[in-house]
Short mmCIF file of C-alpha atoms and ligand atoms in Angstrom, two decimals:
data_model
loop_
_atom_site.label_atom_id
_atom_site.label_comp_id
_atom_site.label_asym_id
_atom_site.label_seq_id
_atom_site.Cartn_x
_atom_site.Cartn_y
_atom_site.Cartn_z
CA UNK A 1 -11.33 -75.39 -39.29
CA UNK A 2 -7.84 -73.97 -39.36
CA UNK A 3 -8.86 -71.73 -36.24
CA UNK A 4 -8.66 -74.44 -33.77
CA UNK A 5 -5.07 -75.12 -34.36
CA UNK A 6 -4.66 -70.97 -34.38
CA UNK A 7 -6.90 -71.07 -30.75
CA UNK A 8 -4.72 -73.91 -29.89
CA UNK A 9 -1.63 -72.28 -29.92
CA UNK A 10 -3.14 -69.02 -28.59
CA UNK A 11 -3.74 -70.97 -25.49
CA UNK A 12 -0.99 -73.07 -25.10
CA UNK A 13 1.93 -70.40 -25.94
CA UNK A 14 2.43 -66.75 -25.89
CA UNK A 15 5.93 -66.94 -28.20
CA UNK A 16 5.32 -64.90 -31.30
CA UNK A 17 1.94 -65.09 -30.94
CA UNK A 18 1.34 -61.12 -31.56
CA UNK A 19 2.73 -61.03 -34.91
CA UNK A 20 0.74 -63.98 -35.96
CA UNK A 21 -2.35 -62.47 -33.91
CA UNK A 22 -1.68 -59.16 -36.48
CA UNK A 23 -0.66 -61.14 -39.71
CA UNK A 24 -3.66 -63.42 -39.30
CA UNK A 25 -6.57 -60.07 -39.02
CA UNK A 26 -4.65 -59.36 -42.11
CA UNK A 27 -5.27 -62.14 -44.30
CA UNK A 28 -7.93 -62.26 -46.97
CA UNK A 29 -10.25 -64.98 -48.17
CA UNK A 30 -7.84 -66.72 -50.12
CA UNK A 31 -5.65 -67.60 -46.85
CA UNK A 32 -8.83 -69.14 -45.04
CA UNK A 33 -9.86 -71.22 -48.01
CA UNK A 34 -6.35 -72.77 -48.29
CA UNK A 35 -5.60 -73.08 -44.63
CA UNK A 36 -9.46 -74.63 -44.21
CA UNK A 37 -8.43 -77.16 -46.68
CA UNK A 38 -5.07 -78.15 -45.27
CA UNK A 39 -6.81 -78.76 -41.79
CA UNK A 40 -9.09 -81.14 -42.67
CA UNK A 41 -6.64 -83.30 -44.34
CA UNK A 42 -3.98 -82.68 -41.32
CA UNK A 43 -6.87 -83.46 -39.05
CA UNK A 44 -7.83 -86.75 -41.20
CA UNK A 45 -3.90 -87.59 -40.63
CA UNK A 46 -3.63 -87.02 -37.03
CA UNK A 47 -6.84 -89.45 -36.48
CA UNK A 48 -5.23 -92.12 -38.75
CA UNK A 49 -2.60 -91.71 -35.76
CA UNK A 50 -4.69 -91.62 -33.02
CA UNK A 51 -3.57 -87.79 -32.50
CA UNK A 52 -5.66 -84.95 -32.12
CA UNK A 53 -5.40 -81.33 -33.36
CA UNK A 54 -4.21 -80.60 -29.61
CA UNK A 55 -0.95 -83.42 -30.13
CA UNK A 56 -0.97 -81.69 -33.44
CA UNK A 57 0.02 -78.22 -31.78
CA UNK A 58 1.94 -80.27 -29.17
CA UNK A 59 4.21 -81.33 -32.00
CA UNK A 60 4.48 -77.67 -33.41
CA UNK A 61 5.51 -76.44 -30.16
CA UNK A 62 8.54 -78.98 -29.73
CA UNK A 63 9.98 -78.64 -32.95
CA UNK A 64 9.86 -74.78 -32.21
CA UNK A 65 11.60 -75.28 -28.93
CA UNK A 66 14.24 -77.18 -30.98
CA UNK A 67 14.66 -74.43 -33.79
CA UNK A 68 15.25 -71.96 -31.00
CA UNK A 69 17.99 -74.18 -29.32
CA UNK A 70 19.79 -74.38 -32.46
CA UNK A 71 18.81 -70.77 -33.52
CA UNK A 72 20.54 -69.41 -30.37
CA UNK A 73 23.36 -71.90 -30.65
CA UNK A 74 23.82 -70.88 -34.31
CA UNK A 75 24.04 -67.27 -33.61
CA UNK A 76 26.81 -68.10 -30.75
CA UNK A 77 28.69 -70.37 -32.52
CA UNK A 78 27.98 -69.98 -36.59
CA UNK A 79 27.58 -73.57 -37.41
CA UNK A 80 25.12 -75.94 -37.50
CA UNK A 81 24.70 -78.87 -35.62
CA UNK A 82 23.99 -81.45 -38.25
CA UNK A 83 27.01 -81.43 -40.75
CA UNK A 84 27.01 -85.00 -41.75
CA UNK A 85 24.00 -86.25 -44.13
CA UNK A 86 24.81 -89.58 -43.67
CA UNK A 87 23.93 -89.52 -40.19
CA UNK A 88 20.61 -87.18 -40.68
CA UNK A 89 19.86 -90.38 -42.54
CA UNK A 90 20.24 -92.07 -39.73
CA UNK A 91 19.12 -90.53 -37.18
CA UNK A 92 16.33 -87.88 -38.60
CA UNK A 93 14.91 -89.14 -42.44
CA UNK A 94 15.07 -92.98 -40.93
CA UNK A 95 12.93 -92.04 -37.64
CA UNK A 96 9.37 -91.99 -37.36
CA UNK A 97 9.17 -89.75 -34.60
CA UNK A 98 11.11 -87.18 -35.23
CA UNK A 99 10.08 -87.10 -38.87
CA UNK A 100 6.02 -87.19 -37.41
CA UNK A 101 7.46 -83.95 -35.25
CA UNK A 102 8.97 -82.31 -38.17
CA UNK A 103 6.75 -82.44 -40.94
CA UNK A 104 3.59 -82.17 -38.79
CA UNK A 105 5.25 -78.54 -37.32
CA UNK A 106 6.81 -77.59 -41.07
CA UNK A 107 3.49 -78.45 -42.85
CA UNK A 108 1.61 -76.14 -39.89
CA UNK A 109 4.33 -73.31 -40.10
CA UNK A 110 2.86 -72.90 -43.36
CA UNK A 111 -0.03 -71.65 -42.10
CA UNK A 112 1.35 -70.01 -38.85
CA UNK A 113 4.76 -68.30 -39.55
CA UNK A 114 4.48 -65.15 -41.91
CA UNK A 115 7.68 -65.99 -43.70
CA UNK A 116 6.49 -69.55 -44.40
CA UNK A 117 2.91 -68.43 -45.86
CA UNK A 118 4.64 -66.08 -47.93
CA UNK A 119 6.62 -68.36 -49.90
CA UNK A 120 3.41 -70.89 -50.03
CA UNK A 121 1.19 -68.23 -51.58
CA UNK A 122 3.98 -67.51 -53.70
CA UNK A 123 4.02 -71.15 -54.83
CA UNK A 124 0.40 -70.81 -56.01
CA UNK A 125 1.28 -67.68 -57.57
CA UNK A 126 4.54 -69.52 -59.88
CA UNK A 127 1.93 -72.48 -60.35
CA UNK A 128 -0.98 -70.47 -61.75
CA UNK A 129 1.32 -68.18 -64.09
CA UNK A 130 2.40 -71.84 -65.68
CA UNK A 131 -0.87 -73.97 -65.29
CA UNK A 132 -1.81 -73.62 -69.56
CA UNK A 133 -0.50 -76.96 -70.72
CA UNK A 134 1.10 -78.35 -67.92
CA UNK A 135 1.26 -81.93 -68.27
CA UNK A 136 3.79 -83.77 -65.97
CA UNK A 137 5.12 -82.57 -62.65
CA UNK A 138 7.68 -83.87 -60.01
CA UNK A 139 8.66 -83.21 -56.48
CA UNK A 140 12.02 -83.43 -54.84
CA UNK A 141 11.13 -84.19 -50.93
CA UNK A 142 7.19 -83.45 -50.72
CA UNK A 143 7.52 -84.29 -46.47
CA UNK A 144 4.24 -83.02 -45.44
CA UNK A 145 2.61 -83.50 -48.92
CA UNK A 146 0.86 -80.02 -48.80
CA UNK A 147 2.63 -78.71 -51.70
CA UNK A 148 2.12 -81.75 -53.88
CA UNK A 149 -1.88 -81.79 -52.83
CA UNK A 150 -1.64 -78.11 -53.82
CA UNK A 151 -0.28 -78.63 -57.31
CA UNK A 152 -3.08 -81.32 -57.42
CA UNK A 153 -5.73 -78.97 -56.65
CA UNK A 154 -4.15 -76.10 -58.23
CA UNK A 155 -3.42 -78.05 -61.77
CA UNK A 156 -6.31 -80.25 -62.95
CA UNK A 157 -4.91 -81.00 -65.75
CA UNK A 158 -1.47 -83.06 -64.80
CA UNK A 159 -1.45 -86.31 -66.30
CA UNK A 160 1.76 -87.30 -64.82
CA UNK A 161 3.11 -86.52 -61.40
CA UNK A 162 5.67 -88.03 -59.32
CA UNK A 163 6.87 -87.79 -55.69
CA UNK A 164 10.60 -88.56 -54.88
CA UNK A 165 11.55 -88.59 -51.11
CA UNK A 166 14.28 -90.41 -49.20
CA UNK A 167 12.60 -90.41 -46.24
CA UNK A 168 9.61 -93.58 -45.91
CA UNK A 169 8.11 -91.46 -43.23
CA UNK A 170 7.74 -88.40 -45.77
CA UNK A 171 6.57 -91.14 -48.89
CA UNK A 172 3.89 -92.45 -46.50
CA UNK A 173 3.01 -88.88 -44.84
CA UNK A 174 2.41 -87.64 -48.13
CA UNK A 175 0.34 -90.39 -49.82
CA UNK A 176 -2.03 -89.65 -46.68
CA UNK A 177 -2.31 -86.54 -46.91
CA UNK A 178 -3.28 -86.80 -50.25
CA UNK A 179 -5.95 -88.97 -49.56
CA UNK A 180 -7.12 -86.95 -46.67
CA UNK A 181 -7.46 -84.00 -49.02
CA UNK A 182 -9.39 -85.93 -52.00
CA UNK A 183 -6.87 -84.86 -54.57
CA UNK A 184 -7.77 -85.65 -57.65
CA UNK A 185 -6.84 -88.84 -58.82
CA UNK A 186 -7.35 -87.93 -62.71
CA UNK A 187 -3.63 -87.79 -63.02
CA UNK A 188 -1.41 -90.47 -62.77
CA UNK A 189 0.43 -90.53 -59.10
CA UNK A 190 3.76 -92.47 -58.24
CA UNK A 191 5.50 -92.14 -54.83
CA UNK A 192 8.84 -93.11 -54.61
CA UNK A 193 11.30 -93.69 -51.43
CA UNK A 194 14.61 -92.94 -53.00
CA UNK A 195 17.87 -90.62 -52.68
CA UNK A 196 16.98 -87.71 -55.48
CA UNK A 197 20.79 -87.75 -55.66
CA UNK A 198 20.87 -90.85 -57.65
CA UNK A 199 18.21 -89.22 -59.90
CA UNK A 200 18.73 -90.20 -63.81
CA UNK A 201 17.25 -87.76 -66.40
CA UNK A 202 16.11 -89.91 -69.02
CA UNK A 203 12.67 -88.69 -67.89
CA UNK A 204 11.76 -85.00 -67.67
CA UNK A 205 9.18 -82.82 -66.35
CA UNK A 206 7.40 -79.57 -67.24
CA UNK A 207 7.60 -78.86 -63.39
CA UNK A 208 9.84 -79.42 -60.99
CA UNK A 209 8.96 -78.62 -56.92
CA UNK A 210 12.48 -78.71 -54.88
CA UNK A 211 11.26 -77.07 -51.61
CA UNK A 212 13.98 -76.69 -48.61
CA UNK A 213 15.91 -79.53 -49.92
CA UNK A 214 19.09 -78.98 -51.16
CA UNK A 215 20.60 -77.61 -48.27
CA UNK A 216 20.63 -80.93 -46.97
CA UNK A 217 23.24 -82.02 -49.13
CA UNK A 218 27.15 -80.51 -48.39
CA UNK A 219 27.37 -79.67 -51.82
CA UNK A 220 23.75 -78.47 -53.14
CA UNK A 221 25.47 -77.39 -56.20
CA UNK A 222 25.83 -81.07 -57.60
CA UNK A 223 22.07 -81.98 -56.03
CA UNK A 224 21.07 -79.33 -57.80
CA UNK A 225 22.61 -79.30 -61.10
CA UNK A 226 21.09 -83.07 -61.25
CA UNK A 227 17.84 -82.08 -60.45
CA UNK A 228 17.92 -79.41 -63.31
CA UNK A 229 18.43 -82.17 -65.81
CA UNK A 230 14.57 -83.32 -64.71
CA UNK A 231 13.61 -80.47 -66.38
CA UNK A 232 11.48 -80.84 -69.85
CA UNK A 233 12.56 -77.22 -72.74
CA UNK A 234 10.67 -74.89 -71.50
CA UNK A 235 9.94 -76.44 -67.99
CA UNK A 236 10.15 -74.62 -64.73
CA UNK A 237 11.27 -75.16 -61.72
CA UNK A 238 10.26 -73.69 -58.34
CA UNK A 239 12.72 -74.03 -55.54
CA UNK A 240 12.82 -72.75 -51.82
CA UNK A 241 15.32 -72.37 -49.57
CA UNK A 242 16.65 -70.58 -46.05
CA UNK A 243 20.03 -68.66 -45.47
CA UNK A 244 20.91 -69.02 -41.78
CA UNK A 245 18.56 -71.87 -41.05
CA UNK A 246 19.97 -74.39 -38.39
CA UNK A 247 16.40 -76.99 -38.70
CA UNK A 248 17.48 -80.45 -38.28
CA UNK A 249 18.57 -81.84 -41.27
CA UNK A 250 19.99 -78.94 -42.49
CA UNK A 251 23.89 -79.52 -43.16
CA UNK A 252 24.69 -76.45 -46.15
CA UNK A 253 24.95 -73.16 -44.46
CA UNK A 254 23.42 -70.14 -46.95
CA UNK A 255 24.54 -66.99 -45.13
CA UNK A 256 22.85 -64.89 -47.37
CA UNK A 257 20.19 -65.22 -50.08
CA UNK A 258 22.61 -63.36 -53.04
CA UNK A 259 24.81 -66.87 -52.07
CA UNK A 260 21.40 -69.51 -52.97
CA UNK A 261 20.91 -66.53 -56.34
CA UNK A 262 24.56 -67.49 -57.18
CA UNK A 263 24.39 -71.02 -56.21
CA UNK A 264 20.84 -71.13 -58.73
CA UNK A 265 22.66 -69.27 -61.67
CA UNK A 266 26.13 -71.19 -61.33
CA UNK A 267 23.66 -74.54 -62.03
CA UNK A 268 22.44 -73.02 -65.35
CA UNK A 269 19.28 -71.52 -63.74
CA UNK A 270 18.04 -68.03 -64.22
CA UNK A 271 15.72 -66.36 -61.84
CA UNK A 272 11.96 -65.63 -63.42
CA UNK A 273 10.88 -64.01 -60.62
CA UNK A 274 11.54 -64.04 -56.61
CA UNK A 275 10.34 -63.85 -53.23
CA UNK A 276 12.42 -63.53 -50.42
CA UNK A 277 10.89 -63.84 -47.17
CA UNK A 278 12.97 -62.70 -43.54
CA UNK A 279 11.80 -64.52 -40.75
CA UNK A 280 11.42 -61.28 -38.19
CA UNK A 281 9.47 -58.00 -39.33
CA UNK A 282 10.80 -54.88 -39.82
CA UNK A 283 14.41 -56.22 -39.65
CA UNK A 284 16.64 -55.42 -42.82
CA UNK A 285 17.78 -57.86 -45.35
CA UNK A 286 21.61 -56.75 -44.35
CA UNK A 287 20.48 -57.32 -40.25
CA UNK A 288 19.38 -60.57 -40.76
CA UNK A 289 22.54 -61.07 -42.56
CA UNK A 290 24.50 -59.44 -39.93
CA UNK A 291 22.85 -61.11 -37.24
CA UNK A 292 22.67 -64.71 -38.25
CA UNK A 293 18.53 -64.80 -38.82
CA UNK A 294 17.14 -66.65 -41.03
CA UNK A 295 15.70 -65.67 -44.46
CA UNK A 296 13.81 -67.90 -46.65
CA UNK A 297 13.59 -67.86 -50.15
CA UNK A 298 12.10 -69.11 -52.81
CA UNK A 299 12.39 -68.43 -56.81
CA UNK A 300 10.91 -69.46 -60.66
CA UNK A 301 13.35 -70.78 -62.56
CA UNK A 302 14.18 -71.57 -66.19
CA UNK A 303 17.23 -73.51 -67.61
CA UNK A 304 18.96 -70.73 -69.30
CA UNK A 305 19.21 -71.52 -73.00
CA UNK A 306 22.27 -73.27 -73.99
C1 SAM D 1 12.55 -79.80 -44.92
S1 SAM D 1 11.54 -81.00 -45.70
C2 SAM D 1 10.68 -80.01 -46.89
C3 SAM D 1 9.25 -80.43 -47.11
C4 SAM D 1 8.51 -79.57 -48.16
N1 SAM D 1 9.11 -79.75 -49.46
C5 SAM D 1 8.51 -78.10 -47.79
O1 SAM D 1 9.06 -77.29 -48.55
O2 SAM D 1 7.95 -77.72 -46.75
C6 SAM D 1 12.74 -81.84 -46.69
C7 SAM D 1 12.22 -83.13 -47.30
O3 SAM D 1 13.18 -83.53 -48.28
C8 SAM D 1 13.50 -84.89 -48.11
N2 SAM D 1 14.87 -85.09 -48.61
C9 SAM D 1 16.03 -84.65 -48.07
N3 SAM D 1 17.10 -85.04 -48.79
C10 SAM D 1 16.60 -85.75 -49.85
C11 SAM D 1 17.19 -86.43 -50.95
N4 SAM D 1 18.52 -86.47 -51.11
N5 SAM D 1 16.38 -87.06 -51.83
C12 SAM D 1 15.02 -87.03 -51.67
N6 SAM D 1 14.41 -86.41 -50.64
C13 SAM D 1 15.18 -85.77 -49.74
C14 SAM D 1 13.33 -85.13 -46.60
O4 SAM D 1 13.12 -86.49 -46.31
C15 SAM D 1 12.11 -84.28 -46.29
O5 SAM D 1 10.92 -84.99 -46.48
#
């Protein structure tokens, strides 16, 4: 099922398409099971739409022309082009079509860009080494959905689990695609269109999902430190995030991945365990650095005891 969107892009562009071509013979089993899965609910989605796996692709292909505008723009000029979160309010969260390009390209990057299935399978990894007795779960900006309907599928036994986006487009994206992909409905499911910044902690969580978020905030160390009150003793908390990473939307510029480690421990975090993820092969950690490339990033955390 998956394959069509992979023949898809085959045939409509030839960027990257080698080291996807190589990654992809690569892959085992597990990949093909997960990636099957998203596509049918993606494919459920675009219908709902009146799209097809084709506009699906079409979407993909836009938002990477974007990325490479700013990419190459970035690496001239080392800022980003959004700087003001009020107006990527405005004029990104707020807008149905360029949210509908975004999250329908980010949610298929999982699948197509090495550094993104890295950090995806890595996400199933964190939620199987906590899934004994793991009762209520929330996540900061779900977009797509696919990690929520993941942590569905992954964790039968939530009772409890909340989605918290500011973005209506992402609320109503992601209570599709949850449909689309029969998650189970045994646990109890609340989607909420809100600012996580105005987040009170009177209620906490034994899992907290903050994926490429907090770099949308000029000052992710106060996001962040609120979101770490969410968490339950003896919660976890997986977050992900890029260095060098001029998406839309993005306003916080990580130059380096040791700056998000010392960002995560200066909010009371400590790192369980890590994957960091460079978005070209065979380049060094210090080139991508050096360069302005991106990196992505994700980690386990745990509130270091007080
Ligand atoms: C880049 S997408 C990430 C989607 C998904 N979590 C992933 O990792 O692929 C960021 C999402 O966070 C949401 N978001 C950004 N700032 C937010 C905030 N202050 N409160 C809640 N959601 C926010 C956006 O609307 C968007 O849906």
């Amino acid at each position: 099922m998956f394959k069509q969107y992979v023949e898809l892009l085959y045939k409509k562009s030839e960027r990257g398409t080698d080291e996807l071509r190589q990654c992809i013979a690569g892959y085992g089993p597990d990949y093909w099971t997960w990636a099957d899965w998203f596509a049918k609910g993606l494919g459920k989605y675009l219908e709902a739409h009146q799209l097809t796996p084709e506009d699906g692709i079409d979407l993909y292909l836009k938002e990477a022309n974007d990325i490479l505008d700013r990419t190459i723009d970035f690496r001239r000029t080392g800022r980003y082009r959004d700087t003001d979160p009020r107006e990527v309010l405005r004029t990104h969260f707020s807008q149905t079509d360029k949210m509908r390009q975004d999250m329908v390209s980010l949610a298929l990057s999982q699948f197509l860009w090495p550094h993104h299935q890295k950090l995806f399978a890595f996400f199933l990894e964190c939620l199987g080494s906590r899934a004994d007795g793991l009762k209520t779960y929330v996540e900061i900006g779900p977009g797509h959905g696919l990690y929520l309907a993941a942590a569905l599928r992954s964790l039968p036994g939530l009772e409890e689990v909340w989605g918290v986006d500011i973005s209506p487009f992402s609320i109503e994206m992601t209570r599709q695609m949850l449909q689309g992909l029969n998650s189970p409905t045994s646990a109890r499911v609340r989607l909420e269109c809100r600012d996580a910044n105005t987040l009170a902690s009177e209620t906490t969580f034994d899992f907290v999902t903050v994926g490429e978020v907090i770099s949308t905030s000029e000052t992710p160390g106060v996001f962040l430190k609120q979101l770490v009150g969410l968490l339950a003793p003896g919660g976890r908390m997986f977050l992900s995030d890029c260095a060098n990473c001029p998406d839309s939307s993005i306003v916080h510029i990580f130059h380096t991945v040791e700056e998000i480690r010392v960002l995560l421990r200066s909010c009371g975090l400590e790192i369980e365990r890590e994957c960091v993820a460079p978005s070209m092969g065979g380049v060094s950690e210090a080139d991508h650095a050096r360069h302005r490339l991106s990196v992505s990033y994700a980690a386990l955390l745990r509130r270091v005891a007080p």
